[in-house]
mmCIF file with all atom_site columns, C-alpha atoms in Angstrom:
data_model
loop_
_atom_site.group_PDB
_atom_site.id
_atom_site.type_symbol
_atom_site.label_atom_id
_atom_site.label_alt_id
_atom_site.label_comp_id
_atom_site.label_asym_id
_atom_site.label_entity_id
_atom_site.label_seq_id
_atom_site.pdbx_PDB_ins_code
_atom_site.Cartn_x
_atom_site.Cartn_y
_atom_site.Cartn_z
_atom_site.occupancy
_atom_site.B_iso_or_equiv
_atom_site.pdbx_formal_charge
_atom_site.auth_seq_id
_atom_site.auth_comp_id
_atom_site.auth_asym_id
_atom_site.auth_atom_id
_atom_site.pdbx_PDB_model_num
ATOM 1   C CA . UNK A 1 1   ? -12.147 18.594  5.079  1.00 78.00 ? 385 UNK A CA 1
ATOM 2   C CA . UNK A 1 2   ? -13.036 18.380  8.772  1.00 78.00 ? 386 UNK A CA 1
ATOM 3   C CA . UNK A 1 3   ? -12.445 14.629  8.659  1.00 77.00 ? 387 UNK A CA 1
ATOM 4   C CA . UNK A 1 4   ? -8.946  15.181  7.245  1.00 78.00 ? 388 UNK A CA 1
ATOM 5   C CA . UNK A 1 5   ? -8.122  17.710  9.966  1.00 82.00 ? 389 UNK A CA 1
ATOM 6   C CA . UNK A 1 6   ? -9.445  15.265  12.580 1.00 80.00 ? 390 UNK A CA 1
ATOM 7   C CA . UNK A 1 7   ? -7.236  12.488  11.183 1.00 76.00 ? 391 UNK A CA 1
ATOM 8   C CA . UNK A 1 8   ? -4.145  14.723  11.164 1.00 81.00 ? 392 UNK A CA 1
ATOM 9   C CA . UNK A 1 9   ? -4.750  15.907  14.739 1.00 84.00 ? 393 UNK A CA 1
ATOM 10  C CA . UNK A 1 10  ? -5.264  12.317  15.903 1.00 80.00 ? 394 UNK A CA 1
ATOM 11  C CA . UNK A 1 11  ? -2.089  11.173  14.150 1.00 78.00 ? 395 UNK A CA 1
ATOM 12  C CA . UNK A 1 12  ? 0.034   13.992  15.606 1.00 83.00 ? 396 UNK A CA 1
ATOM 13  C CA . UNK A 1 13  ? -1.320  13.458  19.112 1.00 84.00 ? 397 UNK A CA 1
ATOM 14  C CA . UNK A 1 14  ? -0.624  9.736   18.791 1.00 80.00 ? 398 UNK A CA 1
ATOM 15  C CA . UNK A 1 15  ? 2.988   10.407  17.770 1.00 79.00 ? 399 UNK A CA 1
ATOM 16  C CA . UNK A 1 16  ? 3.526   12.858  20.634 1.00 82.00 ? 400 UNK A CA 1
ATOM 17  C CA . UNK A 1 17  ? 2.009   10.454  23.161 1.00 86.00 ? 401 UNK A CA 1
ATOM 18  C CA . UNK A 1 18  ? 4.268   7.642   21.955 1.00 84.00 ? 402 UNK A CA 1
ATOM 19  C CA . UNK A 1 19  ? 7.253   9.954   22.321 1.00 82.00 ? 403 UNK A CA 1
ATOM 20  C CA . UNK A 1 20  ? 6.366   10.707  25.915 1.00 84.00 ? 404 UNK A CA 1
ATOM 21  C CA . UNK A 1 21  ? 5.666   7.043   26.688 1.00 88.00 ? 405 UNK A CA 1
ATOM 22  C CA . UNK A 1 22  ? 9.205   6.246   25.575 1.00 86.00 ? 406 UNK A CA 1
ATOM 23  C CA . UNK A 1 23  ? 10.450  9.046   27.839 1.00 83.00 ? 407 UNK A CA 1
ATOM 24  C CA . UNK A 1 24  ? 8.464   7.547   30.727 1.00 86.00 ? 408 UNK A CA 1
ATOM 25  C CA . UNK A 1 25  ? 9.927   4.115   29.976 1.00 87.00 ? 409 UNK A CA 1
ATOM 26  C CA . UNK A 1 26  ? 13.469  5.508   29.932 1.00 85.00 ? 410 UNK A CA 1
ATOM 27  C CA . UNK A 1 27  ? 12.862  7.343   33.223 1.00 84.00 ? 411 UNK A CA 1
ATOM 28  C CA . UNK A 1 28  ? 11.498  4.213   34.924 1.00 89.00 ? 412 UNK A CA 1
ATOM 29  C CA . UNK A 1 29  ? 14.390  2.089   33.667 1.00 88.00 ? 413 UNK A CA 1
ATOM 30  C CA . UNK A 1 30  ? 16.864  4.690   34.886 1.00 85.00 ? 414 UNK A CA 1
ATOM 31  C CA . UNK A 1 31  ? 15.296  4.733   38.363 1.00 86.00 ? 415 UNK A CA 1
ATOM 32  C CA . UNK A 1 32  ? 15.443  0.937   38.463 1.00 89.00 ? 416 UNK A CA 1
ATOM 33  C CA . UNK A 1 33  ? 19.164  1.145   37.672 1.00 88.00 ? 417 UNK A CA 1
ATOM 34  C CA . UNK A 1 34  ? 19.624  3.951   40.254 1.00 87.00 ? 418 UNK A CA 1
ATOM 35  C CA . UNK A 1 35  ? 20.673  6.707   37.861 1.00 83.00 ? 419 UNK A CA 1
ATOM 36  C CA . UNK A 1 36  ? 19.051  9.945   36.775 1.00 76.00 ? 420 UNK A CA 1
ATOM 37  C CA . UNK A 1 37  ? 18.053  9.001   33.257 1.00 73.00 ? 421 UNK A CA 1
ATOM 38  C CA . UNK A 1 38  ? 17.538  11.373  30.329 1.00 74.00 ? 422 UNK A CA 1
ATOM 39  C CA . UNK A 1 39  ? 17.851  14.859  31.805 1.00 71.00 ? 423 UNK A CA 1
ATOM 40  C CA . UNK A 1 40  ? 20.134  16.745  29.412 1.00 72.00 ? 424 UNK A CA 1
ATOM 41  C CA . UNK A 1 41  ? 17.498  18.416  27.236 1.00 74.00 ? 425 UNK A CA 1
ATOM 42  C CA . UNK A 1 42  ? 15.247  20.931  29.002 1.00 74.00 ? 426 UNK A CA 1
ATOM 43  C CA . UNK A 1 43  ? 13.876  20.548  32.523 1.00 76.00 ? 427 UNK A CA 1
ATOM 44  C CA . UNK A 1 44  ? 13.961  16.893  33.638 1.00 72.00 ? 428 UNK A CA 1
ATOM 45  C CA . UNK A 1 45  ? 14.447  15.812  30.017 1.00 73.00 ? 429 UNK A CA 1
ATOM 46  C CA . UNK A 1 46  ? 10.967  16.796  28.808 1.00 76.00 ? 430 UNK A CA 1
ATOM 47  C CA . UNK A 1 47  ? 12.237  17.655  25.329 1.00 80.00 ? 431 UNK A CA 1
ATOM 48  C CA . UNK A 1 48  ? 14.342  14.492  25.043 1.00 81.00 ? 432 UNK A CA 1
ATOM 49  C CA . UNK A 1 49  ? 11.899  12.709  22.635 1.00 82.00 ? 433 UNK A CA 1
ATOM 50  C CA . UNK A 1 50  ? 12.051  15.660  20.243 1.00 80.00 ? 434 UNK A CA 1
ATOM 51  C CA . UNK A 1 51  ? 15.842  15.714  20.487 1.00 80.00 ? 435 UNK A CA 1
ATOM 52  C CA . UNK A 1 52  ? 15.871  11.987  19.670 1.00 81.00 ? 436 UNK A CA 1
ATOM 53  C CA . UNK A 1 53  ? 13.621  12.596  16.647 1.00 79.00 ? 437 UNK A CA 1
ATOM 54  C CA . UNK A 1 54  ? 15.881  15.356  15.322 1.00 83.00 ? 438 UNK A CA 1
ATOM 55  C CA . UNK A 1 55  ? 18.915  13.117  15.811 1.00 83.00 ? 439 UNK A CA 1
ATOM 56  C CA . UNK A 1 56  ? 17.148  10.274  13.989 1.00 78.00 ? 440 UNK A CA 1
ATOM 57  C CA . UNK A 1 57  ? 16.318  12.426  10.966 1.00 78.00 ? 441 UNK A CA 1
ATOM 58  C CA . UNK A 1 58  ? 19.820  13.896  10.790 1.00 82.00 ? 442 UNK A CA 1
ATOM 59  C CA . UNK A 1 59  ? 21.505  10.529  10.437 1.00 79.00 ? 443 UNK A CA 1
ATOM 60  C CA . UNK A 1 60  ? 22.812  9.707   6.997  1.00 74.00 ? 444 UNK A CA 1
ATOM 61  C CA . UNK A 1 61  ? 21.548  6.696   5.117  1.00 72.00 ? 445 UNK A CA 1
ATOM 62  C CA . UNK A 1 62  ? 24.311  4.135   4.684  1.00 76.00 ? 446 UNK A CA 1
ATOM 63  C CA . UNK A 1 63  ? 23.762  1.846   1.699  1.00 75.00 ? 447 UNK A CA 1
ATOM 64  C CA . UNK A 1 64  ? 26.259  -0.986  1.201  1.00 79.00 ? 448 UNK A CA 1
ATOM 65  C CA . UNK A 1 65  ? 27.753  -1.131  -2.281 1.00 80.00 ? 449 UNK A CA 1
ATOM 66  C CA . UNK A 1 66  ? 26.833  -4.781  -2.911 1.00 83.00 ? 450 UNK A CA 1
ATOM 67  C CA . UNK A 1 67  ? 23.187  -4.551  -1.855 1.00 80.00 ? 451 UNK A CA 1
ATOM 68  C CA . UNK A 1 68  ? 19.956  -3.754  -3.584 1.00 82.00 ? 452 UNK A CA 1
ATOM 69  C CA . UNK A 1 69  ? 19.444  -0.093  -2.663 1.00 79.00 ? 453 UNK A CA 1
ATOM 70  C CA . UNK A 1 70  ? 15.779  -0.097  -3.683 1.00 85.00 ? 454 UNK A CA 1
ATOM 71  C CA . UNK A 1 71  ? 14.955  -2.732  -1.054 1.00 84.00 ? 455 UNK A CA 1
ATOM 72  C CA . UNK A 1 72  ? 16.719  -0.728  1.651  1.00 81.00 ? 456 UNK A CA 1
ATOM 73  C CA . UNK A 1 73  ? 14.368  2.178   0.926  1.00 81.00 ? 457 UNK A CA 1
ATOM 74  C CA . UNK A 1 74  ? 11.155  0.241   0.237  1.00 87.00 ? 458 UNK A CA 1
ATOM 75  C CA . UNK A 1 75  ? 11.117  -2.264  3.131  1.00 85.00 ? 459 UNK A CA 1
ATOM 76  C CA . UNK A 1 76  ? 10.840  0.321   5.981  1.00 83.00 ? 460 UNK A CA 1
ATOM 77  C CA . UNK A 1 77  ? 8.117   2.149   4.050  1.00 86.00 ? 461 UNK A CA 1
ATOM 78  C CA . UNK A 1 78  ? 6.284   -1.150  3.611  1.00 86.00 ? 462 UNK A CA 1
ATOM 79  C CA . UNK A 1 79  ? 6.524   -1.799  7.352  1.00 83.00 ? 463 UNK A CA 1
ATOM 80  C CA . UNK A 1 80  ? 5.081   1.648   8.069  1.00 82.00 ? 464 UNK A CA 1
ATOM 81  C CA . UNK A 1 81  ? 2.235   1.043   5.616  1.00 84.00 ? 465 UNK A CA 1
ATOM 82  C CA . UNK A 1 82  ? 1.489   -2.308  7.256  1.00 82.00 ? 466 UNK A CA 1
ATOM 83  C CA . UNK A 1 83  ? 1.248   -0.618  10.626 1.00 78.00 ? 467 UNK A CA 1
ATOM 84  C CA . UNK A 1 84  ? -1.135  1.948   9.142  1.00 77.00 ? 468 UNK A CA 1
ATOM 85  C CA . UNK A 1 85  ? -3.264  -0.891  7.785  1.00 76.00 ? 469 UNK A CA 1
ATOM 86  C CA . UNK A 1 86  ? -4.033  -1.865  11.391 1.00 76.00 ? 470 UNK A CA 1
ATOM 87  C CA . UNK A 1 87  ? -6.107  1.270   12.070 1.00 71.00 ? 471 UNK A CA 1
ATOM 88  C CA . UNK A 1 88  ? -9.274  0.247   10.176 1.00 69.00 ? 472 UNK A CA 1
ATOM 89  C CA . UNK A 1 89  ? -9.653  -2.968  12.175 1.00 70.00 ? 473 UNK A CA 1
ATOM 90  C CA . UNK A 1 90  ? -9.542  -1.349  15.627 1.00 68.00 ? 474 UNK A CA 1
ATOM 91  C CA . UNK A 1 91  ? -13.085 -1.301  17.004 1.00 65.00 ? 475 UNK A CA 1
ATOM 92  C CA . UNK A 1 92  ? -12.594 1.958   18.934 1.00 62.00 ? 476 UNK A CA 1
ATOM 93  C CA . UNK A 1 93  ? -11.713 4.051   15.883 1.00 56.00 ? 477 UNK A CA 1
ATOM 94  C CA . UNK A 1 94  ? -14.173 6.041   13.773 1.00 62.00 ? 478 UNK A CA 1
ATOM 95  C CA . UNK A 1 95  ? -12.816 4.404   10.636 1.00 60.00 ? 479 UNK A CA 1
ATOM 96  C CA . UNK A 1 96  ? -13.731 0.811   11.462 1.00 60.00 ? 480 UNK A CA 1
ATOM 97  C CA . UNK A 1 97  ? -14.014 -0.529  7.922  1.00 61.00 ? 481 UNK A CA 1
ATOM 98  C CA . UNK A 1 98  ? -13.619 -4.194  8.780  1.00 61.00 ? 482 UNK A CA 1
ATOM 99  C CA . UNK A 1 99  ? -16.269 -4.534  11.462 1.00 64.00 ? 483 UNK A CA 1
ATOM 100 C CA . UNK A 1 100 ? -16.716 -8.284  11.530 1.00 70.00 ? 484 UNK A CA 1
ATOM 101 C CA . UNK A 1 101 ? -15.725 -11.343 13.533 1.00 75.00 ? 485 UNK A CA 1
ATOM 102 C CA . UNK A 1 102 ? -12.361 -11.680 11.744 1.00 75.00 ? 486 UNK A CA 1
ATOM 103 C CA . UNK A 1 103 ? -10.771 -8.529  13.218 1.00 76.00 ? 487 UNK A CA 1
ATOM 104 C CA . UNK A 1 104 ? -8.512  -10.426 15.612 1.00 78.00 ? 488 UNK A CA 1
ATOM 105 C CA . UNK A 1 105 ? -7.408  -12.804 12.850 1.00 81.00 ? 489 UNK A CA 1
ATOM 106 C CA . UNK A 1 106 ? -6.712  -9.845  10.540 1.00 79.00 ? 490 UNK A CA 1
ATOM 107 C CA . UNK A 1 107 ? -4.721  -8.163  13.323 1.00 79.00 ? 491 UNK A CA 1
ATOM 108 C CA . UNK A 1 108 ? -2.490  -11.221 13.789 1.00 82.00 ? 492 UNK A CA 1
ATOM 109 C CA . UNK A 1 109 ? -2.013  -11.728 10.042 1.00 82.00 ? 493 UNK A CA 1
ATOM 110 C CA . UNK A 1 110 ? -0.991  -8.120  9.372  1.00 80.00 ? 494 UNK A CA 1
ATOM 111 C CA . UNK A 1 111 ? 1.230   -7.919  12.452 1.00 79.00 ? 495 UNK A CA 1
ATOM 112 C CA . UNK A 1 112 ? 3.105   -11.079 11.455 1.00 84.00 ? 496 UNK A CA 1
ATOM 113 C CA . UNK A 1 113 ? 3.915   -9.898  7.927  1.00 78.00 ? 497 UNK A CA 1
ATOM 114 C CA . UNK A 1 114 ? 7.036   -7.925  8.907  1.00 73.00 ? 498 UNK A CA 1
ATOM 115 C CA . UNK A 1 115 ? 8.531   -10.522 11.245 1.00 71.00 ? 499 UNK A CA 1
#
C-alpha cells in the first residue's frame, strides 16, 4: 500500500514539474521574442499550465467519418503505455526491473516505436 502511494505521489509530482517546465520554456521564448509571455492566468501566469490542461480536456474528439475510429482512440493510449514502459529501465528509479547492460538499447528501441 505504501509503495502504491509512493508511486502515485511520484507520478503527480512528475506531471506538475513537467507543467512548470513548459511554463518556464514559454516564458524564456517570450523574453527572447521581447514580449511578456503567458501572464493571463493568475500572477505572472503561474496557473497557466493548469489552464492549458483544462482546455485540453474540454476539447471535443473529432473523428472523421471515413476513418477507423478504434485506431484513433487506441494509438494515443498505446503511445502513453510505451512511455510508461520506459520507467523500469531507468537506473535511478526504485523499480529498476531491467538492470543489465542492455538498458540503453532497450531505451532506444522503445522510444523509436511511436515514430
